[in-house]
Short mmCIF file of C-alpha atoms and ligand atoms in Angstrom, two decimals:
data_model
loop_
_atom_site.label_atom_id
_atom_site.label_comp_id
_atom_site.label_asym_id
_atom_site.label_seq_id
_atom_site.Cartn_x
_atom_site.Cartn_y
_atom_site.Cartn_z
CA MET A 105 28.45 -12.92 1.73
CA GLU A 106 27.54 -11.12 -1.45
CA THR A 107 31.08 -9.83 -2.04
CA GLU A 108 32.70 -13.12 -1.07
CA SER A 109 30.80 -15.10 -3.64
CA LEU A 110 31.58 -12.66 -6.47
CA PRO A 111 35.04 -13.96 -7.56
CA PHE A 112 33.59 -17.43 -7.86
CA LEU A 113 30.77 -16.21 -10.09
CA LEU A 114 33.22 -14.41 -12.34
CA LEU A 115 35.29 -17.55 -12.78
CA LEU A 116 32.39 -19.84 -13.47
CA PRO A 117 32.10 -19.30 -17.23
CA ILE A 118 35.75 -20.20 -17.70
CA LEU A 119 35.38 -23.40 -15.68
CA ILE A 120 32.43 -24.70 -17.67
CA PRO A 121 33.47 -25.47 -21.24
CA GLY A 122 31.06 -24.11 -23.80
CA ALA A 123 29.37 -21.72 -21.37
CA VAL A 124 28.18 -18.68 -23.22
CA GLN A 125 29.29 -15.27 -22.09
CA GLY A 126 31.37 -12.36 -23.22
CA GLU A 127 30.56 -7.85 -23.48
CA VAL A 128 28.20 -10.40 -23.17
CA ILE A 129 28.43 -9.83 -19.42
CA GLN A 130 27.32 -11.14 -16.04
CA ASP A 131 25.03 -8.22 -15.28
CA PHE A 132 24.05 -5.06 -17.03
CA SER A 133 25.87 -2.68 -14.66
CA GLN A 134 28.24 -1.30 -17.32
CA CYS A 135 25.35 -0.10 -19.44
CA ALA A 136 22.53 0.18 -16.88
CA TRP A 137 21.71 3.77 -17.87
CA PHE A 138 19.58 2.35 -20.68
CA PHE A 139 17.10 1.09 -18.04
CA GLN A 140 14.69 3.34 -16.19
CA GLY A 141 16.07 3.75 -12.66
CA LYS A 142 19.07 1.68 -13.88
CA VAL A 143 17.07 -1.47 -13.06
CA PRO A 144 16.65 -4.15 -15.76
CA PRO A 145 13.16 -5.51 -16.47
CA GLN A 146 12.26 -8.20 -13.94
CA GLY A 147 11.34 -11.82 -14.62
CA PHE A 148 12.88 -12.27 -18.09
CA ASP A 149 16.20 -13.67 -17.01
CA THR A 150 15.83 -17.43 -17.32
CA GLN A 151 18.12 -20.13 -18.73
CA ASN A 152 20.12 -19.87 -21.95
CA ARG A 153 19.92 -16.09 -22.08
CA VAL A 154 22.90 -13.82 -22.56
CA LYS A 155 23.18 -10.16 -21.68
CA ILE A 156 24.77 -7.89 -24.24
CA CYS A 157 25.91 -4.29 -23.80
CA GLN A 158 25.70 -3.46 -27.50
CA ARG A 159 29.02 -1.88 -28.37
CA TYR A 160 29.90 -0.30 -31.70
CA ARG A 161 32.82 1.98 -32.49
CA ASN A 162 33.76 2.19 -28.84
CA HIS A 163 30.37 3.33 -27.50
CA TYR A 164 27.49 1.47 -25.87
CA HIS A 165 24.35 2.15 -27.90
CA PHE A 166 21.73 -0.12 -26.26
CA VAL A 167 21.27 -3.36 -24.36
CA THR A 168 19.93 -6.77 -25.41
CA LEU A 169 18.85 -9.92 -23.60
CA TYR A 170 19.32 -12.77 -26.10
CA ARG A 171 17.92 -16.34 -26.28
CA THR A 172 20.78 -18.50 -27.55
CA GLU A 173 18.70 -21.68 -28.01
CA LEU A 174 16.13 -19.92 -30.25
CA ARG A 175 18.70 -17.52 -31.75
CA ASN A 176 16.49 -14.49 -31.28
CA PRO A 177 16.31 -11.64 -28.75
CA VAL A 178 14.03 -11.49 -25.70
CA TYR A 179 14.23 -7.71 -25.67
CA SER A 180 16.38 -4.69 -26.50
CA ALA A 181 16.37 -1.68 -24.15
CA TYR A 182 17.27 1.81 -25.34
CA ARG A 183 16.60 5.50 -24.85
CA TYR A 184 15.44 8.55 -26.69
CA PRO A 185 17.29 10.80 -27.12
CA CYS A 186 20.61 9.00 -27.01
CA THR A 187 22.92 9.39 -29.97
CA MET A 188 26.44 8.18 -29.42
CA GLY A 189 29.22 8.42 -31.97
CA VAL A 190 29.48 10.29 -35.24
CA LYS A 191 28.87 9.95 -38.99
CA ALA A 192 25.63 9.71 -40.91
CA LYS A 193 23.53 6.64 -40.23
CA GLN A 194 23.86 3.78 -42.67
CA ARG A 195 22.74 0.15 -42.83
CA PRO A 196 25.77 -2.16 -42.89
CA ARG A 197 25.89 -5.02 -45.43
CA PRO A 198 25.94 -7.68 -44.18
CA TRP A 199 24.52 -7.05 -40.70
CA PHE A 200 26.55 -7.44 -37.50
CA TYR A 201 26.61 -10.25 -34.94
CA GLU A 202 28.09 -10.56 -31.42
CA PRO A 203 31.45 -12.42 -31.51
CA GLN A 204 31.61 -12.86 -27.72
CA ILE A 205 28.54 -15.10 -27.68
CA ASP A 206 30.68 -17.77 -29.38
CA ASP A 207 34.07 -16.87 -27.94
CA PRO A 208 34.46 -14.92 -24.66
CA HIS A 209 37.91 -13.80 -25.78
CA ALA A 210 36.71 -12.33 -29.07
CA SER A 211 36.26 -8.60 -29.74
CA ALA A 212 33.82 -6.78 -27.45
CA GLU A 213 32.44 -4.90 -30.45
CA MET A 214 29.69 -6.11 -32.75
CA SER A 215 31.25 -7.28 -36.04
CA SER A 216 30.25 -8.11 -39.59
CA SER A 217 28.54 -11.51 -39.74
CA ASN A 218 29.89 -12.18 -43.26
CA ASP A 219 31.19 -15.73 -43.66
CA THR A 220 30.31 -16.57 -40.07
CA SER A 221 28.32 -19.45 -38.72
CA SER A 222 27.27 -19.93 -35.13
CA ASP A 223 25.60 -22.51 -32.91
CA HIS A 224 24.32 -19.85 -30.52
CA GLN A 225 23.10 -16.92 -32.61
CA ALA A 226 21.67 -15.93 -35.98
CA VAL A 227 23.99 -14.77 -38.76
CA ASP A 228 23.09 -13.00 -42.01
CA ALA A 229 23.17 -16.22 -44.04
CA ASP A 230 20.31 -17.63 -41.91
CA TYR A 231 17.98 -14.91 -43.20
CA GLN A 232 19.07 -15.00 -46.85
CA ARG A 233 16.31 -16.26 -49.17
CA SER A 234 14.23 -17.16 -46.12
CA GLY A 235 11.32 -14.90 -47.10
CA TYR A 236 11.59 -13.13 -43.74
CA ASP A 237 12.83 -9.62 -42.88
CA ARG A 238 15.41 -8.98 -40.20
CA GLY A 239 12.88 -7.17 -38.01
CA HIS A 240 14.52 -4.60 -35.72
CA LEU A 241 13.53 -4.49 -32.05
CA TYR A 242 15.38 -1.19 -31.44
CA PRO A 243 14.27 0.56 -34.64
CA PHE A 244 16.84 1.99 -37.06
CA SER A 245 14.68 5.06 -37.63
CA LEU A 246 14.60 6.14 -33.98
CA ASN A 247 18.17 7.33 -33.96
CA LYS A 248 21.00 9.03 -35.77
CA ASN A 249 24.64 8.42 -36.64
CA ASP A 250 26.42 5.36 -35.21
CA SER A 251 23.55 4.62 -32.83
CA ALA A 252 21.26 3.96 -35.80
CA THR A 253 23.89 1.84 -37.59
CA ALA A 254 24.40 -0.20 -34.41
CA THR A 255 20.74 -1.31 -34.48
CA CYS A 256 21.56 -3.45 -37.53
CA THR A 257 22.91 -6.34 -35.52
CA LEU A 258 21.25 -9.73 -35.67
CA THR A 259 21.09 -9.93 -31.88
CA ASN A 260 18.58 -7.03 -32.20
CA ALA A 261 16.51 -8.78 -34.89
CA VAL A 262 13.65 -11.26 -35.10
CA PRO A 263 12.37 -12.86 -38.32
CA GLN A 264 9.23 -11.01 -39.44
CA LYS A 265 7.06 -11.33 -42.52
CA HIS A 266 7.72 -8.24 -44.60
CA LYS A 267 4.17 -6.87 -44.51
CA ALA A 268 3.91 -7.44 -40.75
CA ASN A 269 7.24 -5.66 -40.25
CA VAL A 270 6.03 -2.68 -42.30
CA ASN A 271 2.74 -2.56 -40.38
CA TRP A 272 4.50 -2.75 -36.99
CA ALA A 273 6.58 0.29 -38.04
CA LYS A 274 3.42 2.18 -39.00
CA GLU A 275 1.17 1.11 -36.13
CA ALA A 276 3.61 1.07 -33.21
CA GLU A 277 7.15 2.33 -33.88
CA SER A 278 6.03 5.61 -35.46
CA VAL A 279 3.66 6.25 -32.53
CA VAL A 280 6.42 5.48 -30.02
CA LEU A 281 8.64 7.99 -31.85
CA LYS A 282 5.94 10.66 -31.68
CA LEU A 283 5.45 10.04 -27.95
CA ALA A 284 9.22 10.09 -27.40
CA LYS A 285 9.45 13.47 -29.09
CA ILE A 286 6.56 14.88 -27.04
CA CYS A 287 8.34 13.54 -23.96
CA HIS A 288 11.66 15.10 -24.92
CA LYS A 289 9.95 18.44 -25.53
CA SER A 290 9.09 18.54 -21.81
CA GLY A 291 12.76 18.01 -20.88
CA ARG A 292 12.29 14.30 -20.12
CA LEU A 293 13.68 11.09 -21.58
CA THR A 294 11.94 8.03 -23.00
CA TYR A 295 13.11 4.61 -21.88
CA VAL A 296 11.94 1.90 -24.28
CA VAL A 297 12.01 -1.88 -24.00
CA THR A 298 11.01 -3.80 -27.15
CA GLY A 299 10.80 -7.56 -27.32
CA SER A 300 9.41 -10.71 -28.84
CA ALA A 301 7.36 -13.47 -27.24
CA ASN A 302 5.77 -16.85 -27.95
CA SER A 303 7.32 -19.07 -30.59
CA THR A 304 5.61 -20.14 -33.82
CA THR A 305 6.47 -23.54 -35.32
CA ILE A 306 8.69 -21.94 -37.99
CA LYS A 307 12.50 -21.88 -37.84
CA LEU A 308 14.65 -20.24 -40.53
CA LYS A 309 17.21 -22.73 -41.87
CA ASN A 310 16.08 -24.95 -39.01
CA LYS A 311 17.90 -22.52 -36.67
CA VAL A 312 16.30 -19.13 -36.04
CA MET A 313 12.91 -19.34 -34.33
CA VAL A 314 10.17 -17.06 -35.67
CA PRO A 315 8.34 -15.50 -32.71
CA GLU A 316 4.59 -14.96 -32.73
CA VAL A 317 4.34 -11.62 -30.93
CA ALA A 318 6.23 -8.31 -30.94
CA TRP A 319 5.75 -5.92 -28.02
CA THR A 320 7.09 -2.59 -26.85
CA ALA A 321 6.82 -0.57 -23.64
CA LEU A 322 7.89 3.00 -23.03
CA CYS A 323 8.35 5.19 -19.99
CA CYS A 324 8.70 8.98 -20.21
CA THR A 325 10.40 10.36 -17.12
CA SER A 326 13.49 12.23 -15.91
CA SER A 327 17.01 10.83 -15.94
CA SER A 328 18.13 9.45 -12.58
CA SER A 329 21.53 11.14 -12.98
CA PRO A 330 20.96 14.22 -15.15
CA ASN A 331 24.40 15.69 -14.55
CA ASN A 332 26.25 12.52 -15.38
CA ASP A 333 24.20 10.99 -18.14
CA PRO A 334 26.19 9.32 -20.92
CA CYS A 335 23.36 9.78 -23.40
CA LEU A 336 23.00 13.48 -22.75
CA ASN A 337 26.61 14.56 -22.70
CA ASN A 338 26.63 15.21 -26.44
CA HIS A 339 24.23 16.05 -29.19
CA VAL A 340 21.12 17.21 -27.37
CA TRP A 341 18.68 18.27 -30.06
CA SER A 342 15.31 20.00 -29.90
CA GLU A 343 12.01 18.73 -31.27
CA GLY A 344 10.48 21.78 -32.93
CA PRO A 345 7.08 23.41 -32.43
CA ASP A 346 4.74 20.96 -34.17
CA LEU A 347 4.02 18.67 -31.19
CA PRO A 348 1.58 18.92 -28.27
CA ARG A 349 3.02 19.95 -24.92
CA TYR A 350 2.58 17.58 -21.99
CA ASP A 351 4.42 18.29 -18.79
CA LYS A 352 4.05 14.96 -16.95
CA ASP A 353 5.60 11.50 -16.86
CA PHE A 354 3.73 8.75 -18.72
CA SER A 355 4.00 5.16 -19.92
CA ALA A 356 2.42 3.13 -22.71
CA ALA A 357 2.70 -0.26 -24.41
CA PHE A 358 1.86 -1.93 -27.74
CA LYS A 359 1.79 -5.47 -29.00
CA LYS A 360 1.06 -7.23 -32.26
CA ARG A 361 0.68 -10.80 -33.42
CA MET A 362 3.10 -10.65 -36.32
CA GLU A 363 0.67 -11.46 -39.07
CA PRO A 364 0.14 -8.71 -41.66
CA GLU A 365 -3.62 -8.57 -41.10
CA GLU A 366 -3.44 -8.49 -37.28
CA PRO A 367 -3.58 -4.92 -36.00
CA ALA A 368 -1.20 -3.72 -33.29
CA VAL A 369 -3.04 -2.99 -30.05
CA ARG A 370 -2.20 -0.47 -27.38
CA LEU A 371 -2.34 -1.53 -23.74
CA THR A 372 -0.99 -0.40 -20.38
CA VAL A 373 2.43 -1.56 -19.22
CA ARG A 374 0.79 -3.55 -16.43
CA GLU A 375 -1.46 -5.38 -18.89
CA LEU A 376 1.57 -6.20 -21.02
CA GLN A 377 3.48 -7.49 -17.98
CA ASN A 378 0.56 -9.79 -17.19
CA GLU A 379 0.45 -11.18 -20.73
CA LEU A 380 4.19 -11.76 -20.74
CA LYS A 381 3.99 -13.22 -17.21
CA VAL A 382 6.93 -11.08 -16.05
CA GLY A 383 7.60 -8.61 -13.27
CA LYS A 384 8.11 -4.87 -13.60
CA ILE A 385 9.44 -3.71 -16.96
CA PHE A 386 10.19 -0.26 -15.47
CA GLU A 387 11.40 0.30 -11.96
CA SER A 388 8.98 3.15 -11.34
CA CYS A 389 6.90 5.00 -13.89
CA ARG A 390 3.56 6.84 -13.96
CA GLY A 391 0.85 4.66 -15.48
CA THR A 392 2.30 1.33 -14.38
CA SER A 393 0.25 0.88 -11.19
CA ALA A 394 -3.45 0.20 -10.68
CA ASP A 395 -3.85 3.74 -9.24
CA ASP A 396 -2.70 5.70 -12.26
CA GLU A 397 -2.92 3.41 -15.28
CA GLU A 398 -6.40 4.45 -16.40
CA GLU A 399 -5.76 8.17 -16.24
CA THR A 400 -2.39 7.79 -17.98
CA PHE A 401 -3.91 5.64 -20.73
CA LYS A 402 -6.47 8.39 -21.47
CA ASP A 403 -3.80 11.08 -21.51
CA VAL A 404 -1.68 9.06 -23.93
CA THR A 405 -4.73 8.55 -26.18
CA TYR A 406 -5.07 12.32 -26.31
CA LEU A 407 -1.37 12.78 -27.14
CA ILE A 408 -1.51 10.20 -29.94
CA GLU A 409 -4.67 11.63 -31.45
CA THR A 410 -3.57 15.25 -31.35
CA GLU A 411 -2.68 16.30 -34.86
CA MET A 412 0.78 17.63 -35.39
CA SER A 413 -0.62 20.96 -36.49
CA ASN A 414 -0.38 23.71 -33.90
C1 LIG B 793 26.39 13.09 -36.29
O1 LIG B 793 27.76 13.15 -36.64
C2 LIG B 793 28.18 14.40 -37.13
C3 LIG B 793 29.65 14.29 -37.52
O2 LIG B 793 29.85 13.23 -38.41
C4 LIG B 793 27.99 15.47 -36.07
O3 LIG B 793 28.33 16.74 -36.59
C5 LIG B 793 26.54 15.48 -35.63
O4 LIG B 793 26.39 16.37 -34.53
C6 LIG B 793 26.09 14.09 -35.19
N1 LIG B 793 24.66 14.13 -34.92
C7 LIG B 793 24.15 13.78 -33.75
C8 LIG B 793 22.68 13.91 -33.59
O5 LIG B 793 24.84 13.35 -32.83
C1 LIG B 794 31.51 -11.22 -47.71
O1 LIG B 794 32.09 -12.46 -48.10
C2 LIG B 794 32.11 -12.66 -49.52
C3 LIG B 794 32.60 -14.07 -49.79
O2 LIG B 794 33.75 -14.37 -49.08
C4 LIG B 794 32.98 -11.58 -50.17
O3 LIG B 794 32.99 -11.74 -51.58
C5 LIG B 794 32.39 -10.20 -49.81
O4 LIG B 794 33.22 -9.18 -50.31
C6 LIG B 794 32.28 -10.03 -48.31
N1 LIG B 794 31.56 -8.79 -48.00
C7 LIG B 794 31.97 -7.95 -47.06
C8 LIG B 794 31.14 -6.74 -46.87
O5 LIG B 794 32.94 -8.17 -46.36
C1 LIG B 795 1.45 -16.16 -25.58
O1 LIG B 795 0.54 -17.24 -25.73
C2 LIG B 795 -0.27 -17.49 -24.59
C3 LIG B 795 -1.06 -18.76 -24.85
O2 LIG B 795 -1.76 -18.68 -26.08
C4 LIG B 795 -1.15 -16.29 -24.32
O3 LIG B 795 -1.92 -16.49 -23.15
C5 LIG B 795 -0.26 -15.07 -24.11
O4 LIG B 795 -1.06 -13.91 -23.96
C6 LIG B 795 0.67 -14.86 -25.31
N1 LIG B 795 1.58 -13.78 -25.01
C7 LIG B 795 1.48 -12.58 -25.58
C8 LIG B 795 2.48 -11.56 -25.14
O5 LIG B 795 0.64 -12.30 -26.40
#
């Protein structure tokens, strides 16, 4: 039955005028290696959401689930390490957008949002003189070369007050990067899912909804297909001696109400799932069940607090 119904599903977007789809795709199978166990987070996939395999210069760099009616992303999923493509990283001006959200026949690559307007997604002009930053979900600083440049697409951005954006980088993103490096040092990979939740009452240009909460969850574990891993085929780099060693899988999560004075808090992945009212963010990861979450939380506290000195 499954296979018989497939051709119908593939035709559906063409039959319904105005339906939104594109590299914008039906399911994430083409770029599933960005998810732990190749399984997307469960319980996020409701109405008016499009799936994007984020493609830039002929490589997939990460994955986004996007809310078209609020013109902001639910989450982006990515990995560390995973540098695809070449050249030094640079921030494009203006930022990119996803042409296939508006036109399924458009280019499958993210493109400059200059001179573009859209009924289904944010474009650079929506943020101009708004007083809000284009806050990255997948951070620019976590990667190198084209993979870093590809993070500067508006489908990976939520409006954030500047000071809150800066504090989120300090309180959460920099800690995630440290943990990802510790993880990589043990020969493992870090799968990260970063998202936004809960709307405020503010909309930029009466279009782009400002979310109330930013959150991120990470899982350090081994690749499910180490010999055929698109992220690891090229450019494997080492992390140097200045990090603690920790030879186990682990998970962790952070969230912040995006007000400058509100501190980011660390929580377990299970606690985050409960607050978001979703299913599993990771298919299987140490620290995400009632049996191992307390021990893992303590271990991660130790890793975060260990000075980068020995
Ligand atoms: C970045 O690109 C340069 C070539 O432009 C390449 O030599 C280098 O290995 C790349 N770095 C990574 C981490 O992939
Ligand atoms: C963006 O559009 C403006 C106005 O059409 C043009 O002057 C500018 O050169 C464009 N910028 C880029 C990077 O394409
Ligand atoms: C969103 O708001 C609801 C209601 O105030 C709250 O219970 C929930 O924890 C919030 N979600 C997050 C992720 O903070």
